[in-house]
CSV table of C-alpha atoms and ligand atoms in Angstrom, one decimal:
chain,number,residue,atom,x,y,z
A,155,UNK,CA,6.2,4.4,13.3
A,156,UNK,CA,2.9,2.8,14.1
A,157,UNK,CA,3.3,3.5,17.7
A,158,UNK,CA,-0.7,4.0,18.3
A,159,UNK,CA,-1.4,0.9,16.7
A,160,UNK,CA,1.0,-1.0,18.8
A,161,UNK,CA,-0.7,0.6,21.8
A,162,UNK,CA,-4.1,-0.4,20.8
A,163,UNK,CA,-2.9,-4.0,20.8
A,164,UNK,CA,-1.1,-4.1,24.0
A,165,UNK,CA,-3.9,-2.2,25.6
A,166,UNK,CA,-6.6,-4.9,25.2
A,167,UNK,CA,-4.3,-7.7,26.4
A,168,UNK,CA,-3.3,-5.8,29.5
A,169,UNK,CA,-7.0,-4.4,29.9
A,170,UNK,CA,-8.5,-8.1,29.8
A,171,UNK,CA,-5.8,-9.2,32.1
A,172,UNK,CA,-6.4,-6.6,35.0
A,173,UNK,CA,-10.3,-7.1,34.7
A,174,UNK,CA,-9.9,-10.8,34.6
A,175,UNK,CA,-8.1,-10.6,37.8
A,176,UNK,CA,-10.4,-8.2,39.6
A,177,UNK,CA,-13.6,-9.9,38.0
A,178,UNK,CA,-14.9,-6.9,36.5
A,179,UNK,CA,-17.1,-7.0,33.4
A,180,UNK,CA,-14.9,-7.0,30.1
A,181,UNK,CA,-17.2,-5.1,27.7
A,182,UNK,CA,-15.8,-1.8,28.2
A,183,UNK,CA,-12.4,-2.9,27.4
A,184,UNK,CA,-13.5,-4.4,24.1
A,185,UNK,CA,-15.2,-0.9,23.5
A,186,UNK,CA,-12.0,1.0,24.2
A,187,UNK,CA,-10.2,-1.5,21.9
A,188,UNK,CA,-12.3,-0.8,18.9
A,189,UNK,CA,-12.1,3.0,19.6
A,190,UNK,CA,-8.2,2.7,19.8
A,191,UNK,CA,-8.3,0.8,16.6
A,192,UNK,CA,-10.0,3.4,15.0
A,193,UNK,CA,-7.9,6.2,16.4
A,194,UNK,CA,-5.0,4.4,15.0
A,195,UNK,CA,-6.6,4.7,11.4
A,196,UNK,CA,-8.0,1.2,11.2
A,197,UNK,CA,-11.0,1.1,8.9
A,198,UNK,CA,-14.3,0.9,10.9
A,199,UNK,CA,-15.1,-2.6,9.3
A,200,UNK,CA,-11.6,-3.8,10.1
A,201,UNK,CA,-11.8,-2.7,13.7
A,202,UNK,CA,-15.5,-4.2,13.9
A,203,UNK,CA,-13.8,-7.6,12.8
A,204,UNK,CA,-10.8,-7.5,15.3
A,205,UNK,CA,-13.3,-6.6,18.1
A,206,UNK,CA,-15.8,-9.4,17.0
A,207,UNK,CA,-12.5,-11.7,17.3
A,208,UNK,CA,-11.8,-10.8,20.9
A,209,UNK,CA,-15.4,-11.0,21.9
A,210,UNK,CA,-15.8,-14.3,20.4
A,211,UNK,CA,-12.6,-15.3,22.3
A,212,UNK,CA,-13.6,-13.9,25.6
A,213,UNK,CA,-17.0,-15.8,25.2
A,214,UNK,CA,-15.3,-18.9,24.7
A,215,UNK,CA,-13.0,-18.9,27.6
A,216,UNK,CA,-15.0,-17.0,30.2
A,217,UNK,CA,-16.0,-20.0,32.0
A,218,UNK,CA,-12.8,-21.6,32.1
A,219,UNK,CA,-11.0,-19.8,35.2
A,220,UNK,CA,-7.7,-21.9,34.5
A,221,UNK,CA,-6.9,-20.1,31.2
A,222,UNK,CA,-5.0,-17.0,31.0
A,223,UNK,CA,-7.7,-14.9,28.8
A,224,UNK,CA,-5.1,-12.3,28.2
A,225,UNK,CA,-2.9,-14.8,26.5
A,226,UNK,CA,-5.7,-16.1,24.5
A,227,UNK,CA,-6.8,-12.8,23.3
A,228,UNK,CA,-3.4,-11.9,22.0
A,229,UNK,CA,-2.8,-15.4,20.3
A,230,UNK,CA,-6.2,-15.0,18.6
A,231,UNK,CA,-5.7,-11.5,17.3
A,232,UNK,CA,-2.1,-12.3,16.0
A,233,UNK,CA,-3.7,-15.4,14.2
A,234,UNK,CA,-6.3,-13.2,12.7
A,235,UNK,CA,-3.6,-10.6,11.3
A,236,UNK,CA,-1.3,-13.2,10.4
A,237,UNK,CA,-4.0,-14.9,8.1
A,238,UNK,CA,-4.9,-11.6,6.6
A,239,UNK,CA,-1.5,-10.8,5.5
A,240,UNK,CA,-1.0,-14.6,4.2
A,241,UNK,CA,-4.1,-14.3,2.3
A,242,UNK,CA,-2.8,-11.2,0.4
A,243,UNK,CA,0.7,-12.9,-0.1
A,244,UNK,CA,3.8,-11.2,-1.2
A,245,UNK,CA,5.3,-10.4,-4.4
A,246,UNK,CA,9.1,-10.3,-5.6
A,247,UNK,CA,9.0,-7.9,-8.3
A,248,UNK,CA,12.7,-8.0,-9.1
A,249,UNK,CA,12.4,-12.0,-9.9
A,250,UNK,CA,9.2,-11.2,-12.0
A,251,UNK,CA,11.0,-8.6,-14.0
A,252,UNK,CA,14.2,-10.8,-14.4
A,253,UNK,CA,11.8,-13.5,-15.6
A,254,UNK,CA,10.1,-11.5,-18.2
A,255,UNK,CA,13.4,-10.1,-19.2
A,256,UNK,CA,14.9,-13.9,-19.8
A,257,UNK,CA,12.0,-13.8,-22.5
A,258,UNK,CA,13.1,-10.4,-24.0
A,259,UNK,CA,9.9,-8.7,-22.9
A,260,UNK,CA,9.9,-5.6,-20.9
A,261,UNK,CA,7.9,-5.8,-17.6
A,262,UNK,CA,5.5,-3.1,-17.4
A,263,UNK,CA,4.4,-1.4,-14.0
A,264,UNK,CA,1.6,1.1,-13.9
A,265,UNK,CA,1.5,3.5,-11.0
A,266,UNK,CA,-1.8,4.6,-9.6
A,267,UNK,CA,-3.2,6.8,-7.1
A,268,UNK,CA,-5.1,10.2,-6.2
A,269,UNK,CA,-3.0,13.3,-6.2
A,270,UNK,CA,-0.2,14.1,-3.8
A,271,UNK,CA,0.2,10.6,-2.7
A,272,UNK,CA,3.5,10.3,-4.0
A,273,UNK,CA,3.4,8.6,-7.2
A,274,UNK,CA,6.1,10.4,-9.1
A,275,UNK,CA,8.4,10.3,-6.2
A,276,UNK,CA,7.7,6.5,-5.9
A,277,UNK,CA,8.5,6.0,-9.4
A,278,UNK,CA,11.8,7.3,-9.2
A,279,UNK,CA,12.7,5.5,-5.9
A,280,UNK,CA,11.3,2.2,-7.6
A,281,UNK,CA,13.4,2.9,-10.5
A,282,UNK,CA,16.3,3.6,-8.4
A,283,UNK,CA,15.7,0.2,-6.6
A,284,UNK,CA,15.2,-1.8,-10.0
A,285,UNK,CA,18.9,-0.2,-11.2
A,286,UNK,CA,20.6,-1.3,-7.6
A,287,UNK,CA,19.1,-4.8,-8.5
A,288,UNK,CA,20.9,-4.7,-12.0
A,289,UNK,CA,17.7,-4.0,-14.2
A,290,UNK,CA,17.5,-1.5,-16.5
A,291,UNK,CA,14.5,0.9,-16.4
A,292,UNK,CA,12.7,3.6,-18.5
A,293,UNK,CA,9.7,5.8,-17.4
A,294,UNK,CA,6.7,7.1,-19.0
A,295,UNK,CA,5.2,10.3,-18.3
A,296,UNK,CA,1.6,9.5,-18.1
A,297,UNK,CA,0.5,12.4,-16.1
A,298,UNK,CA,-0.2,14.6,-19.1
A,299,UNK,CA,-2.6,16.9,-17.1
A,300,UNK,CA,-0.8,18.4,-14.3
A,301,UNK,CA,1.3,21.3,-15.3
A,302,UNK,CA,4.8,20.6,-14.3
A,303,UNK,CA,4.3,16.8,-14.1
A,304,UNK,CA,6.4,16.0,-17.2
A,305,UNK,CA,9.3,18.0,-16.1
A,306,UNK,CA,9.0,16.8,-12.5
A,307,UNK,CA,9.5,13.1,-13.5
A,308,UNK,CA,12.2,14.1,-16.1
A,309,UNK,CA,14.2,15.8,-13.3
A,310,UNK,CA,13.9,12.8,-11.5
A,311,UNK,CA,15.0,10.8,-14.3
A,312,UNK,CA,18.1,13.0,-15.2
A,313,UNK,CA,19.3,12.5,-11.7
A,314,UNK,CA,19.2,8.9,-12.1
A,315,UNK,CA,20.4,8.9,-15.4
A,316,UNK,CA,17.0,7.3,-16.9
A,317,UNK,CA,15.4,7.8,-19.9
A,318,UNK,CA,11.6,9.4,-19.7
A,319,UNK,CA,9.4,8.6,-23.0
A,320,UNK,CA,6.7,11.5,-23.1
A,321,UNK,CA,4.5,13.5,-25.2
A,322,UNK,CA,2.9,16.9,-24.8
A,323,UNK,CA,0.6,18.0,-22.0
A,324,UNK,CA,-3.1,17.1,-23.0
A,325,UNK,CA,-1.8,14.1,-25.0
A,326,UNK,CA,-3.5,10.7,-24.5
A,327,UNK,CA,-1.8,8.9,-21.5
A,328,UNK,CA,-2.6,5.6,-22.9
A,329,UNK,CA,-0.5,6.5,-25.9
A,330,UNK,CA,2.3,7.6,-24.1
A,331,UNK,CA,2.2,4.3,-22.2
A,332,UNK,CA,2.2,2.3,-25.5
A,333,UNK,CA,5.1,4.7,-26.6
A,334,UNK,CA,6.9,3.5,-23.3
A,335,UNK,CA,6.2,-0.2,-24.3
A,336,UNK,CA,7.4,0.3,-27.7
A,337,UNK,CA,10.6,2.1,-26.5
A,338,UNK,CA,11.4,-0.5,-23.9
A,339,UNK,CA,10.9,-3.5,-26.5
A,340,UNK,CA,13.3,-1.5,-29.1
A,341,UNK,CA,15.9,-0.9,-26.7
A,342,UNK,CA,15.7,-4.2,-24.6
A,343,UNK,CA,15.1,-2.4,-21.4
A,344,UNK,CA,14.0,-4.8,-18.3
A,345,UNK,CA,11.0,-2.5,-16.8
A,346,UNK,CA,8.9,0.3,-17.9
A,347,UNK,CA,7.5,2.4,-15.0
A,348,UNK,CA,4.5,4.6,-15.9
A,349,UNK,CA,3.5,7.7,-13.8
A,350,UNK,CA,0.1,8.8,-14.2
A,351,UNK,CA,-2.0,11.5,-13.2
A,352,UNK,CA,-4.1,11.9,-9.5
A,353,UNK,CA,-6.5,14.6,-10.4
A,354,UNK,CA,-9.0,14.8,-12.8
A,355,UNK,CA,-12.3,16.8,-12.8
A,356,UNK,CA,-13.9,13.9,-11.3
A,357,UNK,CA,-13.0,10.5,-9.8
A,358,UNK,CA,-15.2,8.9,-12.3
A,359,UNK,CA,-13.2,10.4,-15.1
A,360,UNK,CA,-9.9,9.5,-13.3
A,361,UNK,CA,-11.2,5.8,-13.4
A,362,UNK,CA,-12.0,5.7,-16.7
A,363,UNK,CA,-8.7,7.2,-17.8
A,364,UNK,CA,-6.6,4.8,-15.8
A,365,UNK,CA,-8.7,1.7,-16.9
A,366,UNK,CA,-8.0,2.9,-20.7
A,367,UNK,CA,-4.4,2.9,-20.1
A,368,UNK,CA,-4.6,-0.2,-18.2
A,369,UNK,CA,-6.5,-1.8,-21.1
A,370,UNK,CA,-4.4,-0.5,-24.0
A,371,UNK,CA,-0.8,-1.0,-22.2
A,372,UNK,CA,-2.0,-4.4,-20.4
A,373,UNK,CA,0.4,-3.8,-17.4
A,374,UNK,CA,2.1,-6.9,-15.8
A,375,UNK,CA,1.6,-5.2,-12.3
A,376,UNK,CA,-0.4,-2.3,-11.0
A,377,UNK,CA,0.9,-0.7,-8.0
A,378,UNK,CA,-1.5,1.5,-6.0
A,379,UNK,CA,0.4,4.3,-4.1
A,380,UNK,CA,-1.4,5.9,-1.0
A,381,UNK,CA,-0.4,8.5,1.6
A,382,UNK,CA,-0.3,6.6,4.8
A,383,UNK,CA,-1.0,10.0,6.7
A,384,UNK,CA,-4.5,10.0,5.1
A,385,UNK,CA,-5.5,7.0,7.1
A,386,UNK,CA,-8.9,6.0,6.4
A,387,UNK,CA,-9.0,8.1,3.1
A,388,UNK,CA,-6.2,5.8,1.8
A,389,UNK,CA,-8.7,2.9,2.4
A,390,UNK,CA,-11.6,4.2,0.5
A,391,UNK,CA,-9.3,5.0,-2.4
A,392,UNK,CA,-7.9,1.9,-2.1
A,393,UNK,CA,-11.4,0.2,-2.4
A,394,UNK,CA,-12.0,2.7,-5.3
A,395,UNK,CA,-9.1,1.8,-7.6
A,396,UNK,CA,-9.5,-1.8,-6.8
A,397,UNK,CA,-12.8,-2.2,-7.8
A,398,UNK,CA,-12.7,0.1,-11.0
A,399,UNK,CA,-9.1,-0.1,-12.1
A,400,UNK,CA,-7.6,-3.4,-10.1
A,401,UNK,CA,-4.4,-3.4,-8.4
A,402,UNK,CA,-1.8,-5.9,-7.6
A,403,UNK,CA,-0.3,-4.5,-4.8
A,404,UNK,CA,0.3,-1.0,-2.8
A,405,UNK,CA,3.1,1.1,-1.6
A,406,UNK,CA,2.3,3.5,1.5
A,407,UNK,CA,4.3,6.7,1.2
A,408,UNK,CA,5.0,8.9,4.1
A,409,UNK,CA,5.4,6.2,6.5
A,410,UNK,CA,8.4,8.0,8.1
A,411,UNK,CA,5.8,10.5,9.6
A,412,UNK,CA,2.8,8.0,10.3
A,413,UNK,CA,2.5,7.3,14.1
A,414,UNK,CA,-0.8,5.5,13.6
A,415,UNK,CA,-0.2,2.6,11.5
A,416,UNK,CA,-3.7,1.4,10.7
A,417,UNK,CA,-3.7,1.9,6.9
A,418,UNK,CA,-1.3,-0.7,5.9
A,419,UNK,CA,-3.5,-3.1,8.2
A,420,UNK,CA,-6.9,-1.9,6.5
A,421,UNK,CA,-5.6,-1.9,2.9
A,422,UNK,CA,-4.4,-5.4,3.1
A,423,UNK,CA,-7.6,-6.6,5.4
A,424,UNK,CA,-10.0,-4.8,2.9
A,425,UNK,CA,-8.3,-5.1,-0.6
A,426,UNK,CA,-6.6,-8.6,-0.1
A,427,UNK,CA,-3.6,-7.1,-1.7
A,428,UNK,CA,-0.2,-7.0,-0.2
A,429,UNK,CA,1.9,-3.9,0.7
A,430,UNK,CA,5.3,-3.9,-1.0
A,431,UNK,CA,7.0,-1.1,0.1
A,432,UNK,CA,7.0,1.8,2.6
A,433,UNK,CA,7.9,5.2,1.7
A,434,UNK,CA,10.0,6.4,4.6
A,435,UNK,CA,11.4,10.0,3.2
A,436,UNK,CA,12.3,11.9,0.4
A,437,UNK,CA,15.3,10.7,-0.9
A,438,UNK,CA,15.6,8.1,-3.8
A,439,UNK,CA,16.9,5.3,-1.2
A,440,UNK,CA,13.7,6.0,1.2
A,441,UNK,CA,12.0,3.2,0.0
A,442,UNK,CA,11.8,0.0,2.6
A,443,UNK,CA,10.6,-3.4,1.5
A,444,UNK,CA,7.2,-4.1,3.6
A,445,UNK,CA,8.0,-7.0,5.6
A,446,UNK,CA,4.6,-8.3,6.9
A,447,UNK,CA,6.3,-10.5,9.9
A,448,UNK,CA,8.4,-7.6,11.0
A,449,UNK,CA,5.2,-5.3,11.0
A,450,UNK,CA,3.0,-7.7,12.7
A,451,UNK,CA,6.0,-8.1,15.2
A,452,UNK,CA,6.2,-4.6,16.0
A,453,UNK,CA,2.7,-3.8,16.5
A,454,UNK,CA,1.8,-6.8,18.5
A,455,UNK,CA,5.1,-7.0,20.7
A,456,UNK,CA,5.9,-10.6,19.6
B,233,LIG,N1,8.2,12.5,4.0
B,233,LIG,C1,7.9,11.9,2.9
B,233,LIG,N2,7.4,12.5,1.8
B,233,LIG,C2,7.2,12.0,0.7
B,233,LIG,C3,7.2,10.2,0.5
B,233,LIG,N3,6.8,10.2,-0.8
B,233,LIG,C4,6.8,11.3,-1.5
B,233,LIG,N4,6.7,12.4,-0.6
B,233,LIG,C5,6.7,13.6,-0.6
B,233,LIG,O1,5.0,14.0,-1.0
B,233,LIG,C6,5.1,15.3,-2.0
B,233,LIG,C7,4.1,14.7,-3.5
B,233,LIG,O2,4.8,13.7,-3.9
B,233,LIG,P1,4.6,13.4,-5.5
B,233,LIG,O3,5.4,12.4,-6.0
B,233,LIG,O4,4.6,14.6,-6.2
B,233,LIG,O5,3.1,12.9,-5.5
B,233,LIG,P2,2.0,12.6,-6.8
B,233,LIG,O6,1.0,11.5,-6.3
B,233,LIG,O7,2.7,12.2,-8.0
B,233,LIG,O8,1.3,13.8,-7.1
B,233,LIG,P3,0.5,14.4,-8.4
B,233,LIG,O9,1.5,14.3,-9.6
B,233,LIG,O10,0.1,15.8,-8.1
B,233,LIG,O11,-0.5,13.3,-8.6
B,233,LIG,C8,6.3,15.5,-2.6
B,233,LIG,O12,6.8,16.7,-1.8
B,233,LIG,C9,7.2,14.3,-2.0
B,233,LIG,O13,8.3,14.7,-1.9
B,233,LIG,C10,7.7,9.9,1.7
B,233,LIG,O14,7.6,8.5,1.6
B,233,LIG,N5,7.9,10.3,2.7
B,234,LIG,MG1,2.6,13.2,-10.0
């Protein structure tokens, strides 16, 4: 996973070291770094910000022959990445759910994202994860648009021995969400997971519908689901949902097939929201908690 991003970070420090030793101009190394970030799915704005960090570091140390510029550049980049991930913070959903359960209230999670990113699969994986942590779960079939969507969620739920609250196709998803909340309250279920549609006539309609569900249901947490393989698109979608509906954390699916790795970095940088989990396959256990430290360690080889 994420090999390209790792390569981009290691190539800038080795290029700086080589050029410094041979007294060559460093501008081309900085330019190559920016290109390799973009090729690793790092959003343009984030690639520019990181390149500026490198440039500033080089300007600040160029005169001093005694310092190892490559080392300084590596440290500056690490510090910048660490700061972005620290700003986004982290969330312990299991303890949040437990906390609310103590007060006798269900914890409501709304899943958001465009079509095909893996929302429904992720709802099932997330339900499995909560169950394994000793929590009770119910799902609501909030995608009342796509033919087969209700059956798809119901099949997952059956395999996981979970209840699904649903209505007919064409029903108001906000009403389905509200039914879910009422069911969870009446049956003392710890957590309600609401699946939603990803495709509507227009993105504007999708945003309006998601905002309406959020207004009616007032979820405790909104999870944005993105497909890591779509790279920069995932970042634009994150910006769209963050602006129009708002979300509290992201899950990146299909990370098992993602060799580039820039999506996680870019979503954290551009939205300031944490990545919570990575989807790493199609099985119910293929959901790994996202460890920012380990991620940074793997891409910066520290
Ligand atoms: N390899 C891999 N495949 C995944 C992962 N997550 C989801 N998928 C696959 O992606 C496809 C789409 O998943 P869905 O869960 O149906 O996506 P969705 O967002 O609900 O799609 P719509 O309901 O059409 O909006 C399915 O074939 C999933 O098995 C993952 O982490 N890794
Ligand atoms: Mg779906």
